[in-house]
mmCIF file of C-alpha atoms in Angstrom:
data_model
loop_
_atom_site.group_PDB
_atom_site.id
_atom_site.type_symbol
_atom_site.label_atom_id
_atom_site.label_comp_id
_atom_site.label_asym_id
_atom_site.label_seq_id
_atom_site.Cartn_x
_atom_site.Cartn_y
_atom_site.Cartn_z
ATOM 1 C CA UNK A 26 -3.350 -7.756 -31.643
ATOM 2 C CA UNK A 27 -1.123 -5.282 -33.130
ATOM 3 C CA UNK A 28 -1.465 -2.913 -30.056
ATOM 4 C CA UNK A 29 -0.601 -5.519 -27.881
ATOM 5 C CA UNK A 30 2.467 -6.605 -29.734
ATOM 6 C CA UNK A 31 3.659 -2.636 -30.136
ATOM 7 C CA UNK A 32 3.141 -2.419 -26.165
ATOM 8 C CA UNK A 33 5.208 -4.869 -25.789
ATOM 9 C CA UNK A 34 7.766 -4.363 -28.295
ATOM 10 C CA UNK A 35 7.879 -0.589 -26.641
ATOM 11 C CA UNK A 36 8.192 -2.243 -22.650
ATOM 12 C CA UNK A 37 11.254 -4.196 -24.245
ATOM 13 C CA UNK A 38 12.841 -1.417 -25.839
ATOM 14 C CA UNK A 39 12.090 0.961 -22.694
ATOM 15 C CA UNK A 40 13.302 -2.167 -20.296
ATOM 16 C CA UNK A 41 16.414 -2.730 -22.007
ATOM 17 C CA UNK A 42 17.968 0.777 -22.811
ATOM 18 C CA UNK A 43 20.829 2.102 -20.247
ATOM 19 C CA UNK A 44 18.995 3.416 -17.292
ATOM 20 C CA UNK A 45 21.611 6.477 -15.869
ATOM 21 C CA UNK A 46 22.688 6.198 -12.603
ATOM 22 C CA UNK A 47 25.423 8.020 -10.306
ATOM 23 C CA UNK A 48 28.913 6.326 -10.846
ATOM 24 C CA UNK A 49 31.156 5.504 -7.396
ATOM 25 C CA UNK A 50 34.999 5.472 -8.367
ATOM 26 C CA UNK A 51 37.234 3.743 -6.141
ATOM 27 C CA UNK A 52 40.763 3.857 -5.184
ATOM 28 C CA UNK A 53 42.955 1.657 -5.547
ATOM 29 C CA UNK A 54 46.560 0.674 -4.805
ATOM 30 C CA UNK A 55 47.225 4.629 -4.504
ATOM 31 C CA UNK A 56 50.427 5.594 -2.654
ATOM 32 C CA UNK A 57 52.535 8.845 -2.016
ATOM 33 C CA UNK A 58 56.267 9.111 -2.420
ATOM 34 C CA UNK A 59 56.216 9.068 1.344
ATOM 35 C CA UNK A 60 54.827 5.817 1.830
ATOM 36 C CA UNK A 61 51.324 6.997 2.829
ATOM 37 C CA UNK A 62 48.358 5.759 1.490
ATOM 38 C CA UNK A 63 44.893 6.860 -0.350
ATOM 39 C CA UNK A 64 41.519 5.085 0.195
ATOM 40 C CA UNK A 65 38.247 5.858 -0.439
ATOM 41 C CA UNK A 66 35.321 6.705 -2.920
ATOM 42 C CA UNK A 67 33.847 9.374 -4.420
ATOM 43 C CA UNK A 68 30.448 9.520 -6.777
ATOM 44 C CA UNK A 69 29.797 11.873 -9.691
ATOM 45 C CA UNK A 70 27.028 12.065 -12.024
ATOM 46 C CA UNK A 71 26.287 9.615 -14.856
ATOM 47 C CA UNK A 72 28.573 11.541 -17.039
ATOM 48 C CA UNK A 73 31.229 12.005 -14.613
ATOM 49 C CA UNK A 74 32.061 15.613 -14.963
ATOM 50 C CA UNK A 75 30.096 16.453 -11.479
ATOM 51 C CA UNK A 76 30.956 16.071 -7.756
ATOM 52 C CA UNK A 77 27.955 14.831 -6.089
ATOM 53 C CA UNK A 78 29.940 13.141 -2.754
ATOM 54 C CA UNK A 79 32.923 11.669 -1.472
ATOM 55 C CA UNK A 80 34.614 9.653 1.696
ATOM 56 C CA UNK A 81 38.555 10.023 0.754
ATOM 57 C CA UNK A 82 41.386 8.894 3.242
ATOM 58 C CA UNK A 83 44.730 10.172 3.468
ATOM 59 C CA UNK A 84 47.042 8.505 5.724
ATOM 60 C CA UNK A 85 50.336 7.205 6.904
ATOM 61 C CA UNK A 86 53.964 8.600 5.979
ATOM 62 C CA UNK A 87 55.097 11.557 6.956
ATOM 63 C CA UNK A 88 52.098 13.870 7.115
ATOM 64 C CA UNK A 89 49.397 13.450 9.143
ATOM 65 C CA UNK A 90 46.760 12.282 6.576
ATOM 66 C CA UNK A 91 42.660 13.688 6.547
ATOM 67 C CA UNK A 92 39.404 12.882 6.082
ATOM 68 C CA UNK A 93 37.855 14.321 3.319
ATOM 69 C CA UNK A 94 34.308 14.738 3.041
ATOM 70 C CA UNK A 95 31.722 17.363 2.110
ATOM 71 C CA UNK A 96 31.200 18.089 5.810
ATOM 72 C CA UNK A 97 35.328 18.721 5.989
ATOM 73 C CA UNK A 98 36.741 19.851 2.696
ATOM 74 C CA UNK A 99 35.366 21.495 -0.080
ATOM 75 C CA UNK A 100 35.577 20.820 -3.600
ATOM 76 C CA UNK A 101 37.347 22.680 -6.672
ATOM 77 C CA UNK A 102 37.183 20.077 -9.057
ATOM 78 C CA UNK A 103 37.299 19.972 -12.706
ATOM 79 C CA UNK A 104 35.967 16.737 -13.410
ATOM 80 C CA UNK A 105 36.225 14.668 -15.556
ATOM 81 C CA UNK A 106 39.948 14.830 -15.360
ATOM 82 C CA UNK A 107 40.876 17.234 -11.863
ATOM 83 C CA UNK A 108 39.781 15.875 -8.126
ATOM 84 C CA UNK A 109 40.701 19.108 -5.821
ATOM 85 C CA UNK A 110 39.133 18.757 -2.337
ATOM 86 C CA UNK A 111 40.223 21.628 -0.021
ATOM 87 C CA UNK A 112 38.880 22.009 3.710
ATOM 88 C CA UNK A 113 38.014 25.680 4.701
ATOM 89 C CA UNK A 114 41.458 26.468 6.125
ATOM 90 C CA UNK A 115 42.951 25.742 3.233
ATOM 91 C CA UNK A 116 45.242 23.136 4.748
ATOM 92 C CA UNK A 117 45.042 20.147 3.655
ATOM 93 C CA UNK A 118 44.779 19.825 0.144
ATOM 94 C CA UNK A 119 44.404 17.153 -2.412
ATOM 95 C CA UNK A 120 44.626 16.914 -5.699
ATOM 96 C CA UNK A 121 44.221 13.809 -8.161
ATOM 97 C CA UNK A 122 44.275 14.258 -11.860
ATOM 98 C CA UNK A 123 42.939 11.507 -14.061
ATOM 99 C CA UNK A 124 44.864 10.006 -16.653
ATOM 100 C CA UNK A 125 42.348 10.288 -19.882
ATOM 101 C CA UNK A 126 39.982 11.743 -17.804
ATOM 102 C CA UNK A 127 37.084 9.527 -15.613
ATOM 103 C CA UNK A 128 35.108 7.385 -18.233
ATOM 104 C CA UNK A 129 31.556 5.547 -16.860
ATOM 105 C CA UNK A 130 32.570 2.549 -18.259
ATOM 106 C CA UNK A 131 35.207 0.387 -18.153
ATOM 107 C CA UNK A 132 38.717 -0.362 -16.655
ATOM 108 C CA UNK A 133 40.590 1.700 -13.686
ATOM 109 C CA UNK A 134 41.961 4.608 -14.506
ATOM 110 C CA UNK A 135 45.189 5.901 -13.933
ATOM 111 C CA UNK A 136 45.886 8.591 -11.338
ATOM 112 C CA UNK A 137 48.576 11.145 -12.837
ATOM 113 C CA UNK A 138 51.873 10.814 -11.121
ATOM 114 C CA UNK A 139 52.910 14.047 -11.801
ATOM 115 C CA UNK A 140 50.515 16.665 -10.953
ATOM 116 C CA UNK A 141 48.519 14.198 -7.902
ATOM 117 C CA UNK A 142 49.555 15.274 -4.452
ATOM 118 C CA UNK A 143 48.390 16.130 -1.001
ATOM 119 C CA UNK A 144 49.609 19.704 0.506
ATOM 120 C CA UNK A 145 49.758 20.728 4.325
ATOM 121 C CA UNK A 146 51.226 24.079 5.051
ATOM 122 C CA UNK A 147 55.153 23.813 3.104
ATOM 123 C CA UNK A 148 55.266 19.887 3.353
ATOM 124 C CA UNK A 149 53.831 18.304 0.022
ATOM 125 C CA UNK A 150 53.792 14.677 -0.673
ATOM 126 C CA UNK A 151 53.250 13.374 -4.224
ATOM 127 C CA UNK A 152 50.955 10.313 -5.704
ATOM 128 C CA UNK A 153 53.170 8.070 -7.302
ATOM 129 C CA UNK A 154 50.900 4.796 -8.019
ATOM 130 C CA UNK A 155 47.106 4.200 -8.372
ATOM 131 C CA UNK A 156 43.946 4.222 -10.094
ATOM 132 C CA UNK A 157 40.580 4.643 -9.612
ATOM 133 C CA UNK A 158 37.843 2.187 -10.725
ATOM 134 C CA UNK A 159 34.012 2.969 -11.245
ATOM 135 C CA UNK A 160 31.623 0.300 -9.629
ATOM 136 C CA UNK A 161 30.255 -2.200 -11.495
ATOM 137 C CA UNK A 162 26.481 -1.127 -12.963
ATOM 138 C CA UNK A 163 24.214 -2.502 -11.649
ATOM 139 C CA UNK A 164 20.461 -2.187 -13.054
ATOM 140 C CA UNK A 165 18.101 0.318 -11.527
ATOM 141 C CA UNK A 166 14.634 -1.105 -9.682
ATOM 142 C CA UNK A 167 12.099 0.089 -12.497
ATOM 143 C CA UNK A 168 14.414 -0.978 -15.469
ATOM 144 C CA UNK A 169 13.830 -4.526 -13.676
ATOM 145 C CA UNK A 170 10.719 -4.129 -13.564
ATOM 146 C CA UNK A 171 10.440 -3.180 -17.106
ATOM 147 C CA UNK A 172 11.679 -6.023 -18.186
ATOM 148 C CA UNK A 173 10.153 -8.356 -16.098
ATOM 149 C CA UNK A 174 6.592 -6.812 -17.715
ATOM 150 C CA UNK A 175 7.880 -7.078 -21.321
ATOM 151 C CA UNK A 176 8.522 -10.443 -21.118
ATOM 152 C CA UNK A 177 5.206 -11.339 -18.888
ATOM 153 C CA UNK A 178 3.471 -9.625 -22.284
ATOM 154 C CA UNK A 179 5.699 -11.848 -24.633
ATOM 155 C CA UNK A 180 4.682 -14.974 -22.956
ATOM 156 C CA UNK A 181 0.915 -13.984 -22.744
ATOM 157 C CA UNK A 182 1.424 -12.551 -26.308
ATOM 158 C CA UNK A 183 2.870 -16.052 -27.117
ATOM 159 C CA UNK A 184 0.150 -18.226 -25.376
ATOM 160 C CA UNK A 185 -2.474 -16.295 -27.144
ATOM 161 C CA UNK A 186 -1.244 -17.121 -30.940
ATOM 162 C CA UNK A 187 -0.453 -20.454 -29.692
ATOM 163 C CA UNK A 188 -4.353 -21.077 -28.505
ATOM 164 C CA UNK A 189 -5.131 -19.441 -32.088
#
């Protein structure tokens, strides 16, 4: 009886501690001085100090805009608190800085107006609104299915006593 119940005490405790997951950021309302836009995501690790991919949009005003991606520009970022995405020409680049620095958790986060801007040859265009946002968490497969077995044992553990 007292196995049982520490099994599923230790499911419930496994099933309902943070399971870590990669974080998307999005962008949001960003804007250069020049009327051009940003839009896009990029994903770092569950601590958000690492790269791992991104899909990032530069358009409109009075440069051309880009695509950045990890098949078109490389990155030289300093996360949590530096985005620097660079294709291998060296022309465009980007660079977002992070108000605070990227947290996991909670609200958007402001992009820094003063050192955010996109570069193409002598023409440079600064960020002057925005924020990024991480995605809503959403629970991982097996922490579901964690849970879903610790409470299966607490009901069986519950219709045993009940029948004793």
């Amino acid at each position: 009886m007292k196995r049982l119940l520490a099994a599923v005490g230790m499911a419930f405790l496994l099933a309902t501690s943070q399971a870590w997951a990669n974080i998307i950021f999005t962008f949001s309302g960003a804007m250069f001085n020049d009327g051009g836009t940003i839009t896009g995501t990029f994903t770092t690790n569950d601590t958000a100090d690492s790269l791992i991919d991104y899909d990032i949009l530069t358009s409109g005003g009075a440069l051309l805009g880009f695509h950045y991606t990890p098949a078109t520009a490389n990155s030289l970022s300093s996360l949590p608190f530096i985005l620097v995405l660079e294709p291998a020409s060296a022309d465009p680049i980007l660079q977002v800085t992070f108000a605070g620095g990227l947290t996991p958790l909670g609200a958007a986060i402001a992009i820094g107006q003063f050192d955010s801007f996109e570069q193409v040859g002598p023409f440079k265009r600064d960020i002057i609104d925005g924020s990024v946002a991480p995605a809503p968490s959403v629970p991982e497969p097996g922490t579901l299915l964690l849970l879903g077995a610790a409470m299966i044992g607490a009901v069986s553990l519950r219709r045993r006593q009940q029948r004793t």
